[in-house]
Short mmCIF file of C-alpha atoms in Angstrom, two decimals:
data_model
loop_
_atom_site.label_atom_id
_atom_site.label_comp_id
_atom_site.label_asym_id
_atom_site.label_seq_id
_atom_site.Cartn_x
_atom_site.Cartn_y
_atom_site.Cartn_z
CA MET X 269 159.07 72.71 70.98
CA LYS X 270 158.67 69.70 72.80
CA ASN X 271 157.55 71.03 75.74
CA GLN X 272 155.03 72.58 73.98
CA ASP X 273 154.19 69.26 71.84
CA ILE X 274 152.87 66.85 75.22
CA ASP X 275 151.60 70.29 75.99
CA LYS X 276 149.57 70.27 73.41
CA LEU X 277 149.44 66.16 72.96
CA LEU X 278 148.04 65.58 76.44
CA ARG X 279 145.51 68.72 75.88
CA ASP X 280 143.55 67.08 72.87
CA HIS X 281 144.03 63.89 74.27
CA PHE X 282 141.67 64.98 76.86
CA ASN X 283 139.25 66.58 75.56
CA LYS X 284 138.41 64.06 72.99
CA LEU X 285 137.77 61.86 76.11
CA ASP X 286 134.03 61.06 76.60
CA ILE X 287 133.80 59.09 80.27
CA GLN X 288 130.15 59.04 81.72
CA PRO X 289 130.68 59.21 85.33
CA SER X 290 128.08 56.88 87.20
CA THR X 291 124.37 56.94 87.35
CA ASP X 292 124.39 58.03 91.02
CA ILE X 293 126.68 61.25 91.59
CA TRP X 294 123.55 63.58 90.09
CA LYS X 295 121.25 61.98 92.70
CA LYS X 296 123.85 62.66 95.48
CA ILE X 297 123.87 66.01 94.05
CA GLU X 298 119.94 66.72 94.25
CA THR X 299 120.08 65.10 97.22
CA GLU X 300 122.71 68.00 98.22
CA LEU X 301 120.54 70.62 96.75
CA ASP X 302 118.01 69.73 99.03
CA GLU X 303 119.28 70.38 102.27
CA GLN X 304 120.91 73.17 101.70
CA LYS X 305 117.20 74.68 99.94
CA VAL X 306 115.83 73.58 104.10
CA ILE X 307 118.72 75.69 105.67
CA SER X 308 118.34 78.62 103.86
CA ILE X 309 114.27 78.25 104.47
CA ASN X 310 114.63 77.87 108.21
CA LYS X 311 116.73 80.41 108.44
CA LYS X 312 113.69 82.87 106.41
CA THR X 313 111.26 82.21 109.04
CA THR X 314 113.85 81.89 111.59
CA ARG X 315 113.78 85.60 110.76
CA LEU X 316 110.96 85.58 109.91
CA LYS X 317 109.65 84.37 113.48
CA VAL X 318 111.79 86.66 115.40
CA ILE X 319 110.85 89.88 113.51
CA GLY X 320 107.56 88.38 113.55
CA THR X 321 107.88 88.28 117.69
CA ALA X 322 108.59 91.54 118.03
CA ALA X 323 106.47 93.11 116.49
CA ALA X 324 103.37 91.19 118.48
CA ILE X 325 105.21 91.99 121.76
CA LEU X 326 105.59 96.11 120.35
CA VAL X 327 101.59 95.59 119.94
CA GLY X 328 101.36 94.05 123.06
CA ILE X 329 102.66 97.14 124.85
CA GLY X 330 100.98 99.98 122.84
CA ILE X 331 97.68 98.37 124.03
CA VAL X 332 98.72 97.91 127.35
CA SER X 333 100.02 101.82 127.72
CA LEU X 334 96.52 103.05 125.70
CA VAL X 335 94.52 100.49 128.83
CA LEU X 336 96.68 101.99 130.87
CA GLN X 337 95.92 105.89 129.59
CA ARG X 338 92.41 105.41 129.56
CA GLN X 339 91.56 104.34 132.94
CA SER X 340 94.41 106.81 134.58
CA ALA X 341 92.11 109.47 132.34
CA ASN X 342 89.15 108.04 134.34
CA ARG X 343 89.14 108.94 137.84
CA PRO X 344 89.88 112.73 138.23
CA TYR X 345 86.69 113.32 135.68
CA HIS X 346 83.99 114.07 137.33
CA ILE X 347 85.89 116.32 139.64
CA LYS X 348 86.85 118.19 136.41
CA TYR X 349 84.33 118.55 134.78
CA ALA X 350 82.59 119.88 137.75
CA ASP X 351 85.01 122.84 137.88
CA ARG X 352 84.76 123.25 134.69
CA LYS X 353 81.30 123.55 134.16
CA MET X 354 80.81 126.06 136.98
CA ASP X 355 83.32 128.33 135.82
CA ARG X 356 81.98 128.36 132.57
CA GLU X 357 77.92 128.41 133.96
CA MET X 358 78.94 131.51 135.77
CA ASN X 359 80.43 133.28 133.77
CA THR X 360 77.15 132.69 131.09
CA PRO X 361 74.25 134.41 133.37
CA PRO X 362 72.75 131.60 135.39
CA LYS X 363 69.85 130.00 133.04
CA ALA X 364 66.70 128.53 134.91
CA THR X 365 66.83 125.88 132.04
CA SER X 366 70.13 124.83 132.64
CA LYS X 367 70.67 122.06 131.38
CA VAL X 368 73.59 120.76 133.60
CA GLU X 369 72.89 116.53 134.96
CA PRO X 370 73.70 115.04 137.65
CA LEU X 371 77.57 115.14 138.14
CA PRO X 372 78.03 111.22 138.56
CA ILE X 373 78.90 110.48 142.67
CA GLU X 374 81.49 107.57 142.54
CA ARG X 375 82.73 106.83 145.28
CA GLN X 376 86.04 108.57 145.59
CA VAL X 377 84.29 111.77 147.02
CA GLN X 378 82.54 111.70 149.42
CA LEU X 379 80.58 114.35 151.12
CA SER X 380 79.42 115.43 153.97
CA VAL X 381 75.95 117.61 153.25
CA ARG X 382 76.08 120.77 155.82
CA PRO X 383 73.50 122.84 155.90
CA VAL X 384 74.08 126.05 152.83
CA ASN X 385 74.24 129.26 154.70
CA LYS X 386 75.84 131.84 153.65
CA GLY X 387 78.26 133.49 156.17
CA ASN X 388 79.29 129.85 157.36
CA GLN X 389 82.62 128.80 157.68
CA ARG X 390 83.32 125.23 155.49
CA GLU X 391 85.76 123.34 157.80
CA ASN X 392 87.69 119.95 156.87
CA SER X 393 85.38 117.30 158.95
CA SER X 394 86.07 113.59 159.50
CA ALA X 395 84.41 112.51 155.74
CA ASN X 396 80.83 110.09 156.22
CA ALA X 397 80.11 107.60 153.76
CA ILE X 398 77.56 108.77 150.47
CA GLU X 399 75.16 106.79 150.92
CA THR X 400 74.25 108.16 154.67
CA ASN X 401 73.06 111.19 155.44
CA MET X 402 72.56 113.17 152.19
CA LYS X 403 70.98 116.70 152.98
CA VAL X 404 70.33 118.82 150.48
CA VAL X 405 69.55 122.26 151.05
CA ALA X 406 67.11 123.97 147.30
CA ILE X 407 68.84 127.34 147.09
CA GLN X 408 68.30 129.41 144.63
CA THR X 409 70.45 128.73 140.60
CA SER X 410 71.73 132.12 140.91
CA GLN X 411 72.36 132.58 144.66
CA ALA X 412 74.00 129.11 144.74
CA PHE X 413 76.11 130.37 141.93
CA GLU X 414 77.31 133.29 144.30
CA ARG X 415 77.93 131.01 147.21
CA LEU X 416 80.90 129.18 144.40
CA LYS X 417 82.02 132.65 144.05
CA MET X 418 82.81 133.17 147.26
CA GLY X 419 83.22 129.95 148.39
CA LYS X 420 86.28 128.89 145.37
CA GLN X 421 88.50 127.68 147.14
CA GLN X 422 86.42 125.53 148.96
CA PRO X 423 85.13 122.65 148.12
CA LEU X 424 81.90 123.05 146.51
CA MET X 425 79.91 121.37 143.48
CA VAL X 426 76.45 122.57 142.70
CA VAL X 427 74.04 119.87 141.15
CA VAL X 428 70.72 121.35 139.01
CA ASP X 429 68.21 119.04 139.11
CA THR X 430 66.56 118.95 135.92
CA GLN X 431 62.69 118.27 137.01
CA THR X 432 62.35 120.68 139.18
CA GLN X 433 65.33 122.82 138.07
CA VAL X 434 66.63 123.53 141.51
CA ALA X 435 69.88 124.45 142.24
CA HIS X 436 71.66 122.56 145.06
CA VAL X 437 74.60 123.00 146.82
CA LEU X 438 76.83 119.98 147.97
CA GLU X 439 80.20 120.09 149.76
CA TYR X 440 82.59 117.69 149.34
CA ILE X 441 85.53 116.13 151.35
CA PRO X 442 88.69 116.04 148.98
CA ILE X 443 90.83 112.45 149.35
CA LYS X 444 92.28 112.68 152.72
CA PRO X 445 95.99 111.65 152.08
CA LEU X 446 96.84 108.84 153.05
CA ILE X 447 100.63 110.62 154.38
CA GLU X 448 100.49 113.12 156.63
CA ASN X 449 102.07 116.57 155.54
CA PRO X 450 105.76 115.05 155.11
CA ASP X 451 107.18 118.36 156.17
CA GLU X 452 105.24 117.72 159.89
CA GLU X 453 105.27 113.99 160.77
CA ASN X 454 107.62 113.78 163.38
CA SER X 455 106.41 110.77 164.83
CA MET X 456 107.01 107.88 161.54
CA MET X 457 110.03 106.78 164.32
CA ALA X 458 109.07 104.75 165.95
CA SER X 459 108.97 106.48 169.54
CA THR X 460 106.81 106.53 173.12
CA GLY X 461 106.97 110.61 171.62
CA THR X 462 107.04 111.10 175.93
CA ASN X 463 110.45 111.29 177.10
CA SER X 464 111.80 110.64 180.59
CA GLN X 465 114.46 112.40 182.38
CA THR X 466 116.73 111.89 184.86
CA VAL X 467 119.21 113.95 187.55
CA VAL X 468 121.79 113.82 184.90
CA THR X 469 119.52 115.14 181.93
CA LYS X 470 118.10 117.34 184.12
CA VAL X 471 121.41 119.03 185.24
CA LEU X 472 122.26 119.22 181.61
CA ASN X 473 119.11 120.80 180.35
CA VAL X 474 119.72 123.46 183.01
CA LEU X 475 122.92 124.32 181.12
CA SER X 476 121.83 123.85 178.04
CA LYS X 477 119.13 126.62 178.91
CA THR X 478 121.79 128.99 180.76
CA ILE X 479 124.18 128.39 177.37
CA ASN X 480 121.53 128.73 174.60
CA GLN X 481 119.56 132.44 176.75
CA GLY X 482 117.27 133.85 175.72
CA ASN X 483 116.51 130.85 172.31
CA SER X 484 114.33 128.52 172.48
CA ALA X 485 115.59 125.21 173.53
CA GLU X 486 116.97 123.69 170.91
CA VAL X 487 119.34 121.22 172.39
CA GLN X 488 117.34 119.05 175.19
CA PHE X 489 118.72 115.83 176.78
CA SER X 490 116.33 112.54 178.04
CA ASN X 491 116.56 109.18 178.66
CA ASP X 492 115.26 106.80 176.16
CA ASP X 493 113.51 103.60 176.91
CA GLU X 494 117.38 101.77 177.90
CA GLY X 495 118.02 104.37 179.60
CA SER X 496 120.70 105.67 177.43
CA LEU X 497 121.35 108.91 177.62
CA GLN X 498 120.29 110.67 173.91
CA ILE X 499 119.94 114.18 172.28
CA ASP X 500 117.05 115.64 171.01
CA ILE X 501 117.36 118.22 168.94
CA LEU X 502 114.57 120.44 167.54
CA ASN X 503 113.71 123.09 165.65
CA SER X 504 116.42 121.72 163.48
CA LEU X 505 116.79 121.83 159.46
CA VAL X 506 117.33 118.60 158.75
CA LYS X 507 113.99 116.08 158.73
CA ASN X 508 115.76 113.41 160.24
CA LYS X 509 116.37 113.56 163.87
CA LYS X 510 119.56 112.68 164.53
CA ARG X 511 120.15 111.07 167.53
CA LYS X 512 122.93 110.19 169.65
CA ARG X 513 123.70 108.17 172.31
CA LYS X 514 125.84 108.15 174.80
CA LYS X 515 125.71 105.13 177.90
CA MET H 227 121.40 77.90 67.95
CA GLU H 228 122.87 75.68 71.06
CA ASN H 229 124.28 78.96 73.00
CA VAL H 230 120.21 80.52 73.72
CA SER H 231 119.39 77.30 74.93
CA ILE H 232 121.95 77.33 77.21
CA ASP H 233 121.33 80.39 78.64
CA SER H 234 116.94 79.66 79.12
CA ILE H 235 117.88 76.75 80.67
CA TRP H 236 120.55 78.66 82.69
CA LYS H 237 118.19 81.43 83.72
CA LYS H 238 115.59 78.44 84.60
CA CYS H 239 118.85 77.24 86.77
CA LEU H 240 119.36 80.39 88.22
CA HIS H 241 115.72 80.42 90.11
CA GLY H 242 116.22 76.41 90.72
CA ASP H 243 114.58 74.54 88.59
CA ARG H 244 115.14 70.77 89.48
CA LYS H 245 114.44 69.93 86.25
CA ALA H 246 116.60 73.19 84.09
CA GLN H 247 119.10 72.08 86.84
CA TYR H 248 119.29 68.19 85.82
CA HIS H 249 119.76 68.94 81.77
CA LEU H 250 122.36 71.21 82.43
CA TYR H 251 124.20 68.75 84.24
CA GLN H 252 124.17 66.17 81.18
CA LEU H 253 125.43 69.14 79.06
CA PHE H 254 128.06 69.22 81.08
CA SER H 255 128.74 66.16 83.28
CA LYS H 256 130.91 64.60 81.03
CA LYS H 257 133.94 67.21 79.76
CA MET H 258 133.34 67.93 83.96
CA TYR H 259 134.22 64.50 85.11
CA VAL H 260 137.36 64.15 82.05
CA VAL H 261 138.57 67.74 83.76
CA CYS H 262 138.37 66.25 87.48
CA LEU H 263 139.63 62.96 86.99
CA ARG H 264 142.97 64.74 85.17
CA TYR H 265 143.12 65.56 88.63
CA ALA H 266 141.89 63.31 90.99
CA ASN H 267 144.35 60.28 92.53
CA ASP H 268 141.00 57.80 91.13
CA SER H 269 138.01 57.90 90.05
CA LEU H 270 135.81 58.10 92.95
CA GLU H 271 138.41 61.09 93.95
CA ALA H 272 137.49 62.22 90.54
CA GLU H 273 133.35 62.20 91.43
CA ASP H 274 133.43 63.50 94.56
CA ILE H 275 135.34 66.46 93.05
CA LEU H 276 132.18 65.73 90.90
CA GLN H 277 129.79 65.97 92.83
CA ILE H 278 130.72 68.43 95.17
CA GLY H 279 131.59 71.42 92.03
CA PHE H 280 128.24 70.91 90.51
CA VAL H 281 126.60 71.75 94.29
CA LYS H 282 128.35 74.54 94.06
CA VAL H 283 127.97 75.67 90.69
CA PHE H 284 123.91 74.96 91.76
CA THR H 285 124.02 76.84 95.19
CA LYS H 286 126.22 79.99 93.46
CA SER H 287 124.47 80.33 90.07
CA HIS H 288 124.15 84.63 91.34
CA LEU H 289 127.99 84.65 91.34
CA PHE H 290 128.36 84.06 87.19
CA SER H 291 127.62 87.57 85.38
CA ASP H 292 126.50 86.82 82.04
CA HIS H 293 130.03 88.14 80.42
CA GLY H 294 131.61 84.84 79.53
CA SER H 295 131.38 80.94 78.38
CA LEU H 296 129.49 79.34 81.25
CA GLU H 297 131.63 76.22 80.34
CA GLY H 298 135.22 78.23 81.32
CA TRP H 299 133.34 79.26 84.61
CA ILE H 300 132.03 75.87 85.76
CA ARG H 301 135.37 74.53 84.77
CA LYS H 302 137.32 77.48 87.16
CA ILE H 303 134.94 75.52 89.58
CA MET H 304 136.04 72.46 88.98
CA VAL H 305 139.87 73.18 89.21
CA ASN H 306 139.00 74.87 92.48
CA THR H 307 137.21 72.33 94.06
CA ALA H 308 139.64 69.71 92.79
CA ILE H 309 142.58 72.08 94.37
CA GLU H 310 140.27 71.70 97.78
CA VAL H 311 139.69 68.35 97.95
CA GLN H 312 144.09 68.31 97.70
CA ARG H 313 144.78 69.99 100.07
CA LYS H 314 142.43 68.20 102.73
CA ASN H 315 143.79 64.96 101.73
CA LYS H 316 146.86 67.12 102.65
CA ILE H 317 148.79 67.12 99.45
CA SER H 318 152.05 69.24 98.94
CA TYR H 319 152.92 71.25 96.35
CA VAL H 320 156.46 70.49 97.47
CA GLU H 321 158.59 68.81 94.88
CA PRO H 322 158.85 64.66 96.71
CA LEU H 323 161.38 62.68 97.56
CA GLU H 324 162.23 60.41 94.91
CA ASN H 325 160.94 57.40 96.54
CA GLU H 326 157.70 58.69 96.03
CA ILE H 327 158.19 59.35 92.30
CA ALA H 328 157.83 54.88 92.72
CA HIS H 329 154.22 55.29 94.32
CA GLN H 330 151.60 53.97 91.71
CA ARG H 331 148.28 55.68 92.94
CA THR H 332 145.23 52.75 92.02
CA HIS H 333 142.83 53.86 89.28
CA HIS H 334 139.38 51.80 89.47
CA THR H 335 138.61 53.76 85.40
CA GLU H 336 135.82 51.41 83.58
CA GLY H 337 136.51 48.03 81.24
CA ASP H 338 134.99 50.05 78.23
CA HIS H 339 137.26 53.18 77.72
CA LEU H 340 140.10 50.75 77.05
CA HIS H 341 141.25 53.25 74.51
CA TYR H 342 141.27 56.10 76.79
CA LYS H 343 143.15 53.45 79.92
CA ASP H 344 146.71 53.82 79.45
CA LEU H 345 146.73 57.66 79.28
CA ILE H 346 144.90 58.24 82.21
CA THR H 347 146.77 55.25 84.05
CA LEU H 348 150.02 57.32 83.11
CA ILE H 349 148.40 60.94 84.38
CA HIS H 350 147.58 58.72 86.90
CA GLN H 351 150.67 57.73 87.64
CA LEU H 352 152.30 61.04 87.99
CA PRO H 353 153.37 61.95 91.00
CA ILE H 354 150.66 64.84 92.08
CA GLY H 355 152.14 67.52 92.70
CA TYR H 356 153.79 67.28 89.03
CA LEU H 357 149.93 66.70 87.66
CA THR H 358 148.85 69.57 89.69
CA VAL H 359 151.10 71.73 88.01
CA PHE H 360 151.00 70.21 85.35
CA ASN H 361 147.24 70.55 84.27
CA LEU H 362 147.09 73.91 85.19
CA TYR H 363 149.33 75.10 83.08
CA ALA H 364 149.28 73.23 79.98
CA ILE H 365 145.63 72.38 79.88
CA GLU H 366 144.12 74.73 81.67
CA GLY H 367 146.01 77.77 80.71
CA TYR H 368 147.29 79.13 83.86
CA THR H 369 150.37 81.07 84.17
CA HIS H 370 152.26 79.58 86.51
CA LYS H 371 152.30 83.02 88.76
CA GLU H 372 148.31 82.27 88.68
CA ILE H 373 149.47 78.10 89.93
CA ALA H 374 151.57 79.67 92.50
CA GLU H 375 148.58 81.52 94.34
CA MET H 376 146.57 78.96 94.47
CA LEU H 377 148.53 76.13 95.35
CA ARG H 378 150.42 78.64 98.05
CA ILE H 379 153.35 77.45 96.46
CA SER H 380 156.62 79.96 94.72
CA GLU H 381 156.76 80.24 91.25
CA GLY H 382 159.82 78.88 91.09
CA ASN H 383 158.45 75.78 92.61
CA SER H 384 155.56 75.19 90.11
CA LYS H 385 158.71 76.11 87.21
CA SER H 386 160.13 73.19 88.20
CA GLN H 387 156.96 70.93 88.67
CA LEU H 388 155.78 71.86 85.90
CA SER H 389 159.38 70.67 83.75
CA ARG H 390 159.79 67.40 85.83
CA ALA H 391 155.93 66.62 84.74
CA ARG H 392 156.99 67.25 81.23
CA GLN H 393 160.34 65.25 81.82
CA TRP H 394 158.73 61.87 83.13
CA LEU H 395 155.55 62.27 80.82
CA GLN H 396 157.42 62.21 77.72
CA THR H 397 159.48 59.63 78.77
CA ARG H 398 156.51 57.55 79.65
CA LEU H 399 153.76 58.40 75.98
CA LEU H 400 157.76 57.37 73.83
CA LYS H 401 157.34 53.67 75.83
CA ILE H 402 153.75 54.22 75.13
CA GLU H 403 153.90 54.84 71.83
CA ALA H 404 156.48 52.63 71.32
CA LEU H 405 154.48 49.42 72.33
CA THR H 406 151.45 50.41 70.67
CA LEU H 407 153.29 50.97 66.86
#
């Protein structure tokens, strides 16, 4: 078959060919291989960079959270310590050789000192600075703990002086909240507090009284700053005052 | 014995050993250059195909599984690269019109290889479509089905191109034989 002869002829001829390509081809190949190497290394390093920065961020977050935890744990530490310690002391028979160290009194605890008398009522008065008027009355340890037992609900602290083995009872005022009891706040809104009355409002108030016979005045009328009529709803279940204005 | 040395060279190539890569290139470049010459329009294009092909060989060396001949694998890469380059140059493998047959491509073959010059010249005179199919079928040994897939043509197209190539070569070879006699 001539077809196959042709094929074979050319095939044989090509196999025998021995032609050398130009010498600079290898240099071109080498250059391109080097470029490819750089690209793959770059990919690896960018990957590493991404993983590295992610790890660093996580470690940073961990450290910050640890620090914050420690800070928050430090604050009520001394008060808790006092209460815990006192509980233990009270359960065990009080010994004169109790090794209670003076508790750290920090600025957050405001102490006011009152003479310790049995039967006295403890009241929360205005707080004094720690530096002023630190009177402590010496008292026997057992009596001090008795006091504590009785007034457990009250903010008391027992400090035993290790040198003289004398127990002192201190009353401390708990931290005043920044905001008064939110349920009771009724002065949040800017208002003068006093309501002015005019003829119209007086008449309306009389009307509401007669309608709500016997009940405490739940609906009252008054005039606000600008003189508009206003309805005050007292004793409402809703915390926010509703103000309806009529002109 | 030669196989052992090729194996050891190839293993080094897998790790990117530049010396081993150069050694491999020296072993195969001549043969592969001829392969490229068969497919290309001229020797410049053949060099391009050779360069691209070898870069592929070294960057994709991990893809060669150990069974089968390394030379065959490298050759396949060269052939595929050649077809890619042709596709880039927008060579269509549809049957050429009459005027395309007259188109003569230039060649820059070396002066030293005068005894090969005729064949290479001859080959390069074939329309590229015929030439590619002829190469793939007659030299590489692909089936028409495989050729159709590689060149994205129909099997019938492949067959007709092959027969045309053969006819063309036949007439030319007879002339050459007549000349050399």
